[in-house]
Amino acid sequence: MNKLIPDNEMESRKVTENYEKYVVPSYGRSGIVFVRGKGSYLWDSDGKKYLDFFPGWAVSGIGHCNPNVVDAICRQSEILIHIANNHYHPWQGMLAKKLSDISFGGKVFFCNSGAEANEAAIKLARLYGSKTGRHGIISMENSFHGRTLATVTMTGQPKYSKPFAPLPAGFSHVPFNDFDALRKKVDGNTAAVIIEPIQGEGGINVPDRDYLQQVSSLCRDKDMLLIFDEVQTGFGRTGRFFAYQHFGITPDIMTLAKTLGGGFPVGAMVARKDIADLMIPGTHASTFGGSPLACQACLAVIDTIEKERLLHNVRIMGEYLASKLSWLKQKHPFIRAVKGIGLMLAIEIEGEGSGIVRECTGKGLLINCTHGNILRIMPAITTDKTEIDAAVKILDECLSLYPPTRKTTGCARGDSTGKS
Ligand SMILES: *Cc1c(COP(=O)(O)O)cnc(C)c1O
């Protein structure tokens, strides 16, 4: 197994003991100790193999330890790992150009997580709004934008933000996919609207096509910035590089993370050029952002998506998986709906889903439950029919075993086991 740690430290009892004693207990945990990953598979400390259909909340979106990412990280780590942002290095500009080319031609700010990318977007929106005395940002109920104080305030789920009051001012929320509610909320103070083009943590909610188009026109009419949080939807998850490309519109700002680094911690904000240029020296920074090592990992991810035609794979496998899930829906009457696009899929059930997730985990399949009754299924975009068949077989067995109870409690974020 992993030669970097002595055998006795791999023992699962020792591992969990260290966590209990020394790690801040802010996560619900499955109890499993993972020690190795490859593609869609993970292995635990007992050597048990798991099919991972929710790889790191979409971080390992092109599979665990993708060989191209491993190779890029290994090679770059021998050449140059970090260079401070008061200098140049070749790879940051290359990556920015690439991100610009595959999206809407903007400029890029690099950071290290989704929340930081959204923080950058908030600050840029405030810079933009300050020209006309506006600072308000409207986001959606049930959204998820991160855990820093500003992004958790922007996140439209008070259970995440309330304990941390007083919260930053200038944020308000409206129901998702309800254009009238948004139109009424906009006032002379609104500088920007932020939306996940498909809500992830909120339960894989796909909006109506004309909703996003109406939001886009409203933003243009009122000179407000349209920000898309594509942290979860980006990099092929939906069958296009970015989810906005399904809707015939372009955001002014887009935030990225998760799959972008193939497992390496990165975040990025892409902004329309004229807006991006408001961030003059001194306005924003990240010490680690856009390091040579991070950029090489990202370049390898994008290169892999292009060379291995993974967008095409997502469309084919997405349809295949969705059809299998529809078959499960016919078989198990407590499945209310199959939701999603591409390989960003979910089944909505009647009752509580955490028991099913736990049962699947026991049988070697990792999926996620959000909002109590939405089973999120988001395999690596490199997946194939064999893996999908194996996953659906396990899911079918677990659904048969577990007609869920009626009551819907919520399963907390960070907990795919229902233990918290
Ligand atoms: C995960 C997620 C974030 C937060 O990303 P972190 O890297 O955890 O800060 C923000 N927005 C969306 C849509 C996400 O799914």
Coordinates of C-alpha atoms and ligand atoms in Angstrom, one line a residue:
M1 CA 0.0 0.0 0.0
N2 CA 1.2 3.5 0.6
K3 CA 4.9 3.4 1.3
L4 CA 5.0 7.0 2.6
I5 CA 3.5 6.1 6.0
P6 CA 4.5 3.3 8.3
D7 CA 2.1 0.4 8.5
N8 CA 1.0 1.0 12.1
E9 CA -0.2 4.5 11.2
M10 CA -2.4 3.1 8.4
E11 CA -4.4 1.0 10.9
S12 CA -7.9 2.4 10.8
R13 CA -8.3 2.5 14.6
K14 CA -5.1 4.6 14.8
V15 CA -6.3 6.9 12.1
T16 CA -9.7 7.6 13.6
E17 CA -8.1 8.1 17.0
N18 CA -5.9 10.8 15.6
Y19 CA -8.8 12.6 14.1
E20 CA -10.9 12.4 17.3
K21 CA -8.0 13.8 19.3
Y22 CA -6.5 16.4 17.0
V23 CA -8.8 17.3 14.1
V24 CA -11.6 20.0 14.5
P25 CA -14.8 17.9 14.4
S26 CA -16.6 20.0 11.8
Y27 CA -17.4 17.1 9.4
G28 CA -19.8 14.2 9.7
R29 CA -17.6 11.2 8.6
S30 CA -18.3 7.8 7.1
G31 CA -15.8 6.0 9.3
I32 CA -14.0 4.6 6.3
V33 CA -10.2 5.2 5.9
F34 CA -9.3 5.5 2.3
V35 CA -5.7 4.9 1.3
R36 CA -5.6 4.6 -2.5
G37 CA -7.5 5.6 -5.6
K38 CA -7.4 5.0 -9.3
G39 CA -10.0 6.2 -11.9
S40 CA -13.5 5.5 -10.5
Y41 CA -12.2 3.2 -7.7
L42 CA -11.0 3.7 -4.1
W43 CA -9.5 1.3 -1.7
D44 CA -9.9 1.4 2.1
S45 CA -7.3 0.4 4.7
D46 CA -8.7 -3.2 4.8
G47 CA -8.2 -3.5 1.0
K48 CA -11.9 -3.3 0.2
K49 CA -12.6 -1.8 -3.2
Y50 CA -15.3 0.9 -3.7
L51 CA -16.8 2.3 -6.9
D52 CA -16.8 6.0 -6.4
F53 CA -19.9 7.7 -7.9
F54 CA -19.4 10.9 -6.0
P55 CA -15.6 11.5 -6.3
G56 CA -14.7 14.1 -3.8
W57 CA -17.8 16.2 -4.4
A58 CA -16.7 16.4 -8.1
V59 CA -13.1 17.3 -7.3
S60 CA -11.8 14.1 -8.7
G61 CA -14.0 14.7 -11.8
I62 CA -11.6 13.0 -14.2
G63 CA -11.0 10.1 -11.9
H64 CA -8.7 9.6 -8.9
C65 CA -5.0 10.0 -9.6
N66 CA -5.6 10.6 -13.3
P67 CA -2.3 9.6 -14.9
N68 CA -2.0 12.9 -16.9
V69 CA -2.5 14.9 -13.7
V70 CA 0.0 12.7 -11.8
D71 CA 2.5 13.1 -14.5
A72 CA 2.1 16.9 -14.7
I73 CA 2.4 17.3 -10.9
C74 CA 5.5 15.0 -10.7
R75 CA 7.3 16.7 -13.6
Q76 CA 6.5 20.3 -12.5
S77 CA 7.4 19.6 -8.9
E78 CA 11.0 19.0 -10.0
I79 CA 11.2 22.2 -12.0
L80 CA 9.4 24.9 -10.0
I81 CA 6.7 24.5 -7.4
H82 CA 5.8 28.1 -6.4
I83 CA 6.6 31.6 -7.6
A84 CA 5.0 34.6 -5.8
N85 CA 2.5 36.7 -7.8
N86 CA 4.8 39.7 -8.0
H87 CA 6.7 37.8 -10.7
Y88 CA 5.8 36.0 -13.8
H89 CA 6.1 32.3 -14.7
P90 CA 5.1 30.7 -18.0
W91 CA 2.3 28.4 -16.9
Q92 CA -0.2 30.9 -15.3
G93 CA -0.6 32.9 -18.5
M94 CA -0.9 29.7 -20.5
L95 CA -3.7 28.4 -18.2
A96 CA -5.5 31.8 -18.2
K97 CA -5.4 31.9 -22.0
K98 CA -6.7 28.3 -22.2
L99 CA -9.6 29.1 -19.7
S100 CA -10.4 32.3 -21.7
D101 CA -10.4 30.4 -25.0
I102 CA -12.7 27.6 -23.8
S103 CA -15.2 30.1 -22.2
F104 CA -16.1 33.6 -23.0
G105 CA -12.8 35.3 -23.6
G106 CA -12.3 37.0 -20.2
K107 CA -9.3 37.4 -17.9
V108 CA -8.6 35.1 -14.9
F109 CA -7.8 35.5 -11.2
F110 CA -6.4 32.4 -9.6
C111 CA -7.0 31.2 -6.0
N112 CA -7.3 27.9 -4.2
S113 CA -10.9 27.0 -3.6
G114 CA -14.5 27.6 -4.7
A115 CA -15.2 29.9 -1.8
E116 CA -12.2 32.0 -2.7
A117 CA -13.3 32.2 -6.3
N118 CA -16.7 33.5 -5.1
E119 CA -15.0 35.9 -2.7
A120 CA -13.1 37.3 -5.7
A121 CA -16.4 37.6 -7.6
I122 CA -18.0 39.4 -4.7
K123 CA -15.1 41.9 -4.5
L124 CA -15.1 42.5 -8.2
A125 CA -18.9 43.0 -8.2
R126 CA -18.5 45.6 -5.4
L127 CA -15.7 47.4 -7.3
Y128 CA -18.0 47.5 -10.4
G129 CA -21.0 48.6 -8.4
S130 CA -19.1 51.3 -6.5
K131 CA -18.8 53.3 -9.6
T132 CA -22.6 53.9 -9.4
G133 CA -22.9 53.6 -5.6
R134 CA -24.3 50.1 -5.6
H135 CA -23.2 47.1 -3.5
G136 CA -26.1 44.6 -3.3
I137 CA -25.7 41.0 -4.4
I138 CA -28.8 38.8 -4.9
S139 CA -28.3 35.1 -4.7
M140 CA -30.7 32.1 -4.8
E141 CA -32.4 30.2 -2.0
N142 CA -31.0 26.7 -1.6
S143 CA -27.8 27.8 -3.3
F144 CA -24.3 26.9 -2.2
H145 CA -21.4 29.2 -2.6
G146 CA -18.9 28.3 0.1
R147 CA -18.1 28.5 3.8
T148 CA -16.2 31.8 4.3
L149 CA -18.2 34.5 6.0
A150 CA -19.2 36.3 2.8
T151 CA -19.9 33.2 0.7
V152 CA -21.8 31.5 3.5
T153 CA -24.0 34.6 3.8
M154 CA -24.5 34.5 0.0
T155 CA -25.4 30.8 0.3
G156 CA -29.2 30.7 0.5
Q157 CA -29.4 28.3 3.4
P158 CA -29.7 30.1 6.7
K159 CA -28.8 26.9 8.6
Y160 CA -25.2 27.4 7.4
S161 CA -24.9 31.1 8.2
K162 CA -27.1 31.9 11.2
P163 CA -24.7 30.7 13.9
F164 CA -22.1 33.1 12.7
A165 CA -24.0 36.3 13.0
P166 CA -23.5 39.2 12.6
L167 CA -23.2 38.5 8.9
P168 CA -21.8 40.8 6.2
A169 CA -24.3 43.2 4.8
G170 CA -25.5 43.6 1.2
F171 CA -26.7 40.0 0.5
S172 CA -30.3 39.0 -0.2
H173 CA -32.0 35.9 -1.5
V174 CA -34.8 34.9 -3.9
P175 CA -36.3 31.6 -4.9
F176 CA -34.4 29.8 -7.7
N177 CA -36.0 29.6 -11.1
D178 CA -38.6 32.3 -10.2
F179 CA -38.0 35.3 -12.5
D180 CA -40.7 37.5 -11.0
A181 CA -39.3 37.2 -7.5
L182 CA -35.9 38.3 -8.8
R183 CA -37.3 41.2 -10.8
K184 CA -39.1 42.4 -7.7
K185 CA -36.0 42.1 -5.5
V186 CA -33.8 44.2 -7.8
D187 CA -33.5 47.8 -6.6
G188 CA -31.2 50.8 -7.2
N189 CA -28.6 49.2 -4.9
T190 CA -28.2 45.9 -6.7
A191 CA -24.8 45.4 -8.3
A192 CA -24.9 41.7 -9.2
V193 CA -26.9 38.5 -9.3
I194 CA -25.1 35.2 -8.6
I195 CA -26.6 31.8 -9.7
E196 CA -25.4 28.2 -10.0
P197 CA -26.7 27.4 -13.5
I198 CA -27.7 24.1 -12.1
Q199 CA -28.0 23.9 -8.3
G200 CA -25.7 21.2 -6.9
E201 CA -25.9 21.0 -3.2
G202 CA -29.4 22.4 -3.4
G203 CA -30.6 19.1 -5.0
I204 CA -29.5 19.0 -8.7
N205 CA -32.1 21.6 -9.8
V206 CA -32.1 22.4 -13.5
P207 CA -33.7 25.8 -14.2
D208 CA -36.0 26.5 -17.2
R209 CA -34.0 27.7 -20.2
D210 CA -35.9 31.0 -20.5
Y211 CA -35.4 31.7 -16.8
L212 CA -31.7 32.1 -17.2
Q213 CA -32.2 34.0 -20.4
Q214 CA -34.6 36.4 -18.7
V215 CA -32.1 36.8 -15.8
S216 CA -29.4 37.6 -18.3
S217 CA -31.5 40.3 -20.1
L218 CA -32.5 41.8 -16.8
C219 CA -28.9 42.1 -15.7
R220 CA -28.0 43.7 -19.0
D221 CA -30.9 46.2 -18.8
K222 CA -30.1 47.2 -15.2
D223 CA -26.3 47.2 -15.7
M224 CA -25.9 44.5 -13.1
L225 CA -23.3 41.8 -13.3
L226 CA -24.4 38.2 -13.9
I227 CA -22.2 35.8 -12.0
F228 CA -22.4 32.1 -12.6
D229 CA -21.0 29.8 -9.9
E230 CA -19.7 26.9 -12.0
V231 CA -17.6 25.4 -9.2
Q232 CA -19.6 22.2 -9.4
T233 CA -21.0 22.3 -12.9
G234 CA -17.8 23.2 -14.7
F235 CA -15.3 21.1 -16.6
G236 CA -17.6 18.7 -18.5
R237 CA -19.9 17.6 -15.7
T238 CA -23.0 18.5 -17.7
G239 CA -21.6 17.5 -21.2
R240 CA -20.3 20.9 -22.0
F241 CA -17.2 22.6 -20.6
F242 CA -19.4 24.9 -18.7
A243 CA -23.1 24.6 -17.9
Y244 CA -23.9 28.1 -19.1
Q245 CA -23.2 26.9 -22.6
H246 CA -26.4 24.9 -22.6
F247 CA -28.5 28.0 -22.1
G248 CA -27.5 30.3 -25.0
I249 CA -26.2 33.1 -22.7
T250 CA -22.9 34.2 -21.3
P251 CA -22.2 35.4 -17.7
D252 CA -20.0 38.4 -16.9
I253 CA -18.1 36.5 -14.3
M254 CA -17.8 32.8 -13.8
T255 CA -16.2 31.0 -10.8
L256 CA -14.5 27.6 -10.9
A257 CA -12.8 25.0 -8.7
K258 CA -13.4 21.3 -7.9
T259 CA -12.7 19.4 -11.1
L260 CA -10.4 22.2 -12.5
G261 CA -7.4 20.9 -10.5
G262 CA -8.1 17.2 -10.9
G263 CA -7.7 16.9 -7.1
F264 CA -5.1 19.7 -6.7
P265 CA -6.6 22.5 -4.7
V266 CA -7.3 25.4 -7.1
G267 CA -10.0 28.0 -7.7
A268 CA -10.4 30.6 -10.5
M269 CA -12.6 33.5 -11.4
V270 CA -13.0 34.3 -15.1
A271 CA -14.3 37.8 -15.7
R272 CA -15.2 39.8 -18.8
K273 CA -12.1 41.8 -19.8
D274 CA -13.4 45.3 -19.1
I275 CA -14.7 44.3 -15.7
A276 CA -11.6 42.3 -14.8
D277 CA -9.4 45.4 -15.4
L278 CA -11.0 47.0 -12.4
M279 CA -8.8 44.8 -10.2
I280 CA -5.8 47.0 -10.4
P281 CA -2.6 46.1 -8.3
G282 CA -3.5 46.1 -4.6
T283 CA -7.2 45.3 -4.9
H284 CA -7.0 41.6 -4.5
A285 CA -4.4 38.8 -4.1
S286 CA -3.7 35.2 -3.2
T287 CA -0.3 34.0 -2.1
F288 CA -0.7 30.5 -3.4
G289 CA -3.0 31.3 -6.3
G290 CA -1.9 30.2 -9.8
S291 CA 1.4 28.5 -8.8
P292 CA 3.3 26.6 -11.4
L293 CA 2.3 23.3 -9.8
A294 CA -1.4 24.2 -9.6
C295 CA -1.4 25.5 -13.2
Q296 CA 0.2 22.4 -14.6
A297 CA -2.4 20.3 -12.8
C298 CA -5.2 22.4 -14.4
L299 CA -3.6 22.3 -17.8
A300 CA -3.4 18.5 -17.6
V301 CA -7.1 18.4 -16.7
I302 CA -8.2 20.5 -19.6
D303 CA -5.9 18.7 -22.0
T304 CA -7.4 15.4 -20.8
I305 CA -11.0 16.5 -21.3
E306 CA -10.1 17.7 -24.9
K307 CA -7.8 14.8 -26.0
E308 CA -9.9 12.0 -24.5
R309 CA -13.2 13.6 -25.9
L310 CA -14.7 13.5 -22.4
L311 CA -17.5 15.9 -23.2
H312 CA -18.7 13.4 -25.7
N313 CA -18.3 10.6 -23.1
V314 CA -20.4 12.6 -20.6
R315 CA -23.2 13.0 -23.2
I316 CA -23.3 9.3 -24.0
M317 CA -22.7 8.0 -20.5
G318 CA -25.1 10.6 -19.0
E319 CA -27.9 9.4 -21.3
Y320 CA -27.1 5.8 -20.4
L321 CA -27.0 6.4 -16.7
A322 CA -30.2 8.5 -16.8
S323 CA -32.0 5.8 -18.7
K324 CA -30.9 3.2 -16.0
L325 CA -32.1 5.6 -13.3
S326 CA -35.5 5.9 -15.1
W327 CA -35.7 2.1 -15.1
L328 CA -35.1 2.2 -11.4
K329 CA -37.8 4.7 -11.0
Q330 CA -40.3 2.4 -12.7
K331 CA -39.2 -0.4 -10.5
H332 CA -39.2 1.4 -7.2
P333 CA -42.4 3.5 -6.7
F334 CA -40.9 5.6 -3.9
I335 CA -38.6 7.2 -6.5
R336 CA -40.3 10.5 -7.4
A337 CA -38.0 11.9 -10.1
V338 CA -34.8 11.5 -12.0
K339 CA -33.1 14.9 -12.2
G340 CA -30.1 16.5 -13.9
I341 CA -28.0 16.9 -17.1
G342 CA -25.0 14.9 -18.3
L343 CA -23.3 13.2 -15.4
M344 CA -24.8 15.6 -12.9
L345 CA -27.7 13.3 -11.9
A346 CA -29.9 12.6 -8.9
I347 CA -32.9 10.6 -7.9
E348 CA -35.4 12.2 -5.7
I349 CA -37.1 9.7 -3.3
E350 CA -40.0 9.8 -0.9
G351 CA -38.5 9.8 2.6
E352 CA -35.0 9.7 4.0
G353 CA -32.1 8.7 1.8
S354 CA -29.2 8.4 4.2
G355 CA -30.0 4.7 4.9
I356 CA -29.7 3.9 1.2
V357 CA -26.4 5.8 1.0
R358 CA -25.2 3.8 4.0
E359 CA -26.3 0.5 2.5
C360 CA -24.6 1.4 -0.8
T361 CA -21.4 2.2 1.0
G362 CA -21.5 -1.2 2.7
K363 CA -21.8 -2.8 -0.7
G364 CA -18.9 -0.8 -2.2
L365 CA -20.7 2.1 -4.0
L366 CA -20.2 5.7 -2.9
I367 CA -23.0 8.1 -3.6
N368 CA -24.3 11.2 -1.7
C369 CA -27.5 12.3 -0.2
T370 CA -28.4 16.0 -0.1
H371 CA -31.5 17.7 1.4
G372 CA -32.6 14.4 3.0
N373 CA -34.1 12.8 0.0
I374 CA -32.0 13.6 -3.1
L375 CA -29.5 10.9 -3.9
R376 CA -26.7 12.6 -5.9
I377 CA -24.9 10.4 -8.5
M378 CA -22.0 12.2 -10.2
P379 CA -19.4 9.7 -11.4
A380 CA -16.1 10.7 -12.8
I381 CA -16.6 12.0 -16.4
T382 CA -14.2 9.2 -17.6
T383 CA -16.7 6.6 -16.5
D384 CA -18.0 3.8 -18.8
K385 CA -20.9 1.4 -19.2
T386 CA -19.3 -1.4 -17.1
E387 CA -18.9 0.9 -14.1
I388 CA -22.4 2.3 -14.6
D389 CA -23.9 -1.2 -14.8
A390 CA -22.1 -2.2 -11.6
A391 CA -23.3 0.9 -9.8
V392 CA -26.9 0.6 -10.9
K393 CA -26.9 -3.1 -9.8
I394 CA -25.8 -2.1 -6.3
L395 CA -28.2 0.8 -6.1
D396 CA -31.1 -1.4 -7.2
E397 CA -30.2 -4.0 -4.5
C398 CA -30.1 -1.2 -1.9
L399 CA -33.3 0.4 -3.0
S400 CA -35.0 -3.0 -2.8
L401 CA -33.7 -3.6 0.7
Y402 CA -34.6 -0.1 1.9
P403 CA -38.0 1.1 1.2
P404 CA -37.3 4.4 3.1
T405 CA -39.3 5.6 6.0
R406 CA -41.8 8.4 5.4
K407 CA -40.3 11.2 7.4
T408 CA -37.8 13.5 5.7
T409 CA -35.1 14.8 8.0
G410 CA -32.1 16.5 6.4
C411 CA -28.7 14.9 6.0
A412 CA -26.1 17.5 6.6
R413 CA -23.6 18.6 4.0
G414 CA -20.3 16.8 4.5
D415 CA -22.1 13.7 5.5
S416 CA -22.8 11.0 3.0
T417 CA -23.6 8.5 5.7
G418 CA -26.3 10.1 7.7
K419 CA -24.2 9.8 10.8
S420 CA -24.0 13.4 11.9
Ligands
LIG1 C1 -18.3 23.1 -3.5 C2 -18.9 24.4 -4.0 C3 -18.4 25.7 -3.5 C4 -17.3 25.8 -2.5 O1 -16.1 25.3 -2.9 P1 -14.9 25.1 -1.8 O2 -13.8 24.7 -2.7 O3 -15.4 24.1 -0.9 O4 -14.7 26.4 -1.2 C5 -18.9 26.8 -4.1 N1 -19.9 26.7 -5.0 C6 -20.4 25.5 -5.4 C7 -21.5 25.5 -6.4 C8 -19.9 24.3 -4.9 O5 -20.5 23.2 -5.3

